[in-house]
mmCIF file of C-alpha atoms in Angstrom:
data_model
loop_
_atom_site.group_PDB
_atom_site.id
_atom_site.type_symbol
_atom_site.label_atom_id
_atom_site.label_comp_id
_atom_site.label_asym_id
_atom_site.label_seq_id
_atom_site.Cartn_x
_atom_site.Cartn_y
_atom_site.Cartn_z
ATOM 1 C CA ARG V 1 -28.572 -20.318 28.363
ATOM 2 C CA SER V 2 -25.356 -18.456 28.005
ATOM 3 C CA GLU V 3 -22.063 -20.158 27.397
ATOM 4 C CA GLY V 4 -20.915 -19.493 30.966
ATOM 5 C CA GLY V 5 -24.141 -21.032 32.319
ATOM 6 C CA ARG V 6 -23.666 -24.192 30.280
ATOM 7 C CA GLU V 7 -20.098 -24.475 31.455
ATOM 8 C CA ALA V 8 -21.198 -24.199 35.088
ATOM 9 C CA LEU V 9 -23.936 -26.814 34.553
ATOM 10 C CA TYR V 10 -21.503 -29.274 32.951
ATOM 11 C CA ARG V 11 -18.961 -28.696 35.702
ATOM 12 C CA GLU V 12 -21.523 -29.314 38.445
ATOM 13 C CA THR V 13 -22.873 -32.436 36.739
ATOM 14 C CA ILE V 14 -19.465 -34.000 36.187
ATOM 15 C CA LEU V 15 -17.854 -33.043 39.488
ATOM 16 C CA ALA V 16 -20.879 -33.661 41.741
ATOM 17 C CA GLY V 17 -21.986 -36.881 40.122
ATOM 18 C CA GLY V 18 -19.167 -38.949 41.594
ATOM 19 C CA VAL V 19 -17.586 -39.581 38.230
ATOM 20 C CA ALA V 20 -14.129 -41.069 38.076
ATOM 21 C CA ASP V 21 -10.869 -39.129 38.151
ATOM 22 C CA PRO V 22 -10.094 -39.542 34.413
ATOM 23 C CA ILE V 23 -13.189 -37.531 33.543
ATOM 24 C CA LYS V 24 -12.212 -34.827 36.026
ATOM 25 C CA THR V 25 -8.741 -34.736 34.488
ATOM 26 C CA ALA V 26 -10.197 -34.559 30.972
ATOM 27 C CA TYR V 27 -12.545 -31.786 32.080
ATOM 28 C CA ALA V 28 -9.669 -29.812 33.611
ATOM 29 C CA ASN V 29 -7.654 -30.332 30.429
ATOM 30 C CA VAL V 30 -10.540 -29.150 28.230
ATOM 31 C CA ALA V 31 -11.162 -26.172 30.525
ATOM 32 C CA GLY V 32 -7.479 -25.206 30.265
ATOM 33 C CA LYS V 33 -7.552 -25.497 26.478
ATOM 34 C CA TYR V 34 -10.738 -23.455 26.400
ATOM 35 C CA GLN V 35 -8.971 -20.691 28.347
ATOM 36 C CA ASP V 36 -6.065 -20.941 25.899
ATOM 37 C CA VAL V 37 -8.505 -20.558 22.988
ATOM 38 C CA LEU V 38 -10.064 -17.494 24.656
ATOM 39 C CA THR V 39 -6.599 -16.018 25.173
ATOM 40 C CA LEU V 40 -5.721 -16.757 21.547
ATOM 41 C CA GLU V 41 -8.967 -15.164 20.384
ATOM 42 C CA GLN V 42 -8.160 -12.039 22.383
ATOM 43 C CA SER V 43 -4.640 -11.963 20.937
ATOM 44 C CA VAL V 44 -5.999 -12.284 17.393
ATOM 45 C CA ALA V 45 -8.460 -9.447 18.082
ATOM 46 C CA GLU V 46 -5.614 -7.271 19.392
ATOM 47 C CA LEU V 47 -3.494 -8.140 16.357
ATOM 48 C CA HIS V 48 -6.405 -7.251 14.074
ATOM 49 C CA GLN V 49 -6.750 -3.901 15.851
ATOM 50 C CA MET V 50 -3.010 -3.291 15.438
ATOM 51 C CA PHE V 51 -3.295 -3.903 11.687
ATOM 52 C CA LEU V 52 -6.232 -1.500 11.510
ATOM 53 C CA ASP V 53 -4.204 1.091 13.411
ATOM 54 C CA PHE V 54 -1.231 0.576 11.080
ATOM 55 C CA ALA V 55 -3.516 0.953 8.058
ATOM 56 C CA LEU V 56 -4.885 4.195 9.467
ATOM 57 C CA LEU V 57 -1.396 5.520 10.226
ATOM 58 C CA THR V 58 -0.206 4.566 6.753
ATOM 59 C CA GLU V 59 -3.153 6.366 5.186
ATOM 60 C CA GLN V 60 -2.533 9.467 7.296
ATOM 61 C CA GLN V 61 1.150 9.445 6.409
ATOM 62 C CA GLY V 62 0.226 9.114 2.737
ATOM 63 C CA GLU V 63 -2.019 12.164 3.023
ATOM 64 C CA LEU V 64 0.750 14.040 4.810
ATOM 65 C CA LEU V 65 3.231 13.132 2.064
ATOM 66 C CA ASP V 66 0.727 14.307 -0.558
ATOM 67 C CA GLN V 67 0.418 17.644 1.247
ATOM 68 C CA ILE V 68 4.200 17.988 1.470
ATOM 69 C CA GLU V 69 4.547 17.166 -2.221
ATOM 70 C CA TYR V 70 1.904 19.780 -3.080
ATOM 71 C CA GLN V 71 3.686 22.419 -0.981
ATOM 72 C CA VAL V 72 7.040 21.609 -2.616
ATOM 73 C CA ARG V 73 5.514 21.909 -6.094
ATOM 74 C CA SER V 74 3.864 25.202 -5.151
ATOM 75 C CA ALA V 75 7.169 26.518 -3.822
ATOM 76 C CA ALA V 76 8.924 25.456 -7.035
ATOM 77 C CA ASP V 77 6.275 27.271 -9.103
ATOM 78 C CA TYR V 78 6.681 30.417 -6.996
ATOM 79 C CA ILE V 79 10.459 30.235 -7.408
ATOM 80 C CA GLU V 80 10.130 29.925 -11.185
ATOM 81 C CA ASP V 81 7.786 32.927 -11.270
ATOM 82 C CA ALA V 82 10.176 34.873 -9.036
ATOM 83 C CA ASN V 83 13.112 34.068 -11.335
ATOM 84 C CA VAL V 84 11.171 35.384 -14.326
ATOM 85 C CA ASP V 85 10.229 38.524 -12.383
ATOM 86 C CA VAL V 86 13.857 39.105 -11.347
ATOM 87 C CA HIS V 87 15.057 38.807 -14.949
ATOM 88 C CA GLU V 88 12.358 41.257 -16.070
ATOM 89 C CA ALA V 89 13.349 43.668 -13.288
ATOM 90 C CA ILE V 90 16.991 43.505 -14.391
ATOM 91 C CA GLU V 91 15.967 44.308 -17.978
ATOM 92 C CA TYR V 92 13.823 47.245 -16.801
ATOM 93 C CA GLN V 93 16.706 48.504 -14.679
ATOM 94 C CA LYS V 94 19.046 48.395 -17.685
ATOM 95 C CA LYS V 95 16.526 50.305 -19.814
ATOM 96 C CA ILE V 96 16.025 52.920 -17.091
ATOM 97 C CA ARG V 97 19.790 53.446 -16.719
ATOM 98 C CA LYS V 98 20.116 53.810 -20.473
ATOM 99 C CA LYS V 99 17.325 56.406 -20.502
ATOM 100 C CA GLN V 100 18.936 58.248 -17.577
ATOM 101 C CA CYS V 101 22.231 58.401 -19.448
ATOM 102 C CA TRP V 102 20.480 59.833 -22.532
ATOM 103 C CA ILE V 103 18.626 62.406 -20.433
ATOM 104 C CA ILE V 104 21.858 63.475 -18.691
ATOM 105 C CA LEU V 105 23.616 63.732 -22.076
ATOM 106 C CA ILE V 106 20.782 65.854 -23.519
ATOM 107 C CA VAL V 107 20.794 68.120 -20.438
ATOM 108 C CA ILE V 108 24.572 68.590 -20.750
ATOM 109 C CA ILE V 109 24.259 69.413 -24.468
ATOM 110 C CA LEU V 110 21.436 71.869 -23.756
ATOM 111 C CA LEU V 111 23.479 73.421 -20.950
ATOM 112 C CA ILE V 112 26.466 73.837 -23.277
ATOM 113 C CA ILE V 113 24.220 75.391 -25.953
ATOM 114 C CA VAL V 114 22.730 77.793 -23.407
ATOM 115 C CA LEU V 115 26.172 78.713 -22.096
ATOM 116 C CA PHE V 116 27.460 79.367 -25.651
ATOM 117 C CA SER V 117 24.396 81.370 -26.578
ATOM 118 C CA THR V 118 24.610 83.561 -23.460
ATOM 119 C CA GLY V 119 28.282 84.200 -24.011
ATOM 120 C CA VAL V 120 29.465 82.567 -20.828
ATOM 121 C CA LEU V 121 31.624 80.250 -22.881
ATOM 122 C CA PRO V 122 33.585 81.786 -25.829
#
């Protein structure tokens, strides 16, 4: 028999058998405590579920923090690479300007030579 069936059988036997009031009182007391135990059991089960939920949330937050940390490190690496590229670009720009100045100087010298050789300039 199930637990509920046993409880019903005991209740019928005690209450219908003409037993004295102290037994009825004791039965009512035990039945009340039994309900309290069931309520406590349900509360413990709910508390257990809350702890499981907290554990899951904590794990998910840990994974999220790991992802954020990875993204921050990746961004830092990209910034370092970008800084190196910017410094290289500045160096290339300086070299190109220097070459442009030399080319302009050579063109001016050649122009002066051509002008002297053609007699435009005395």
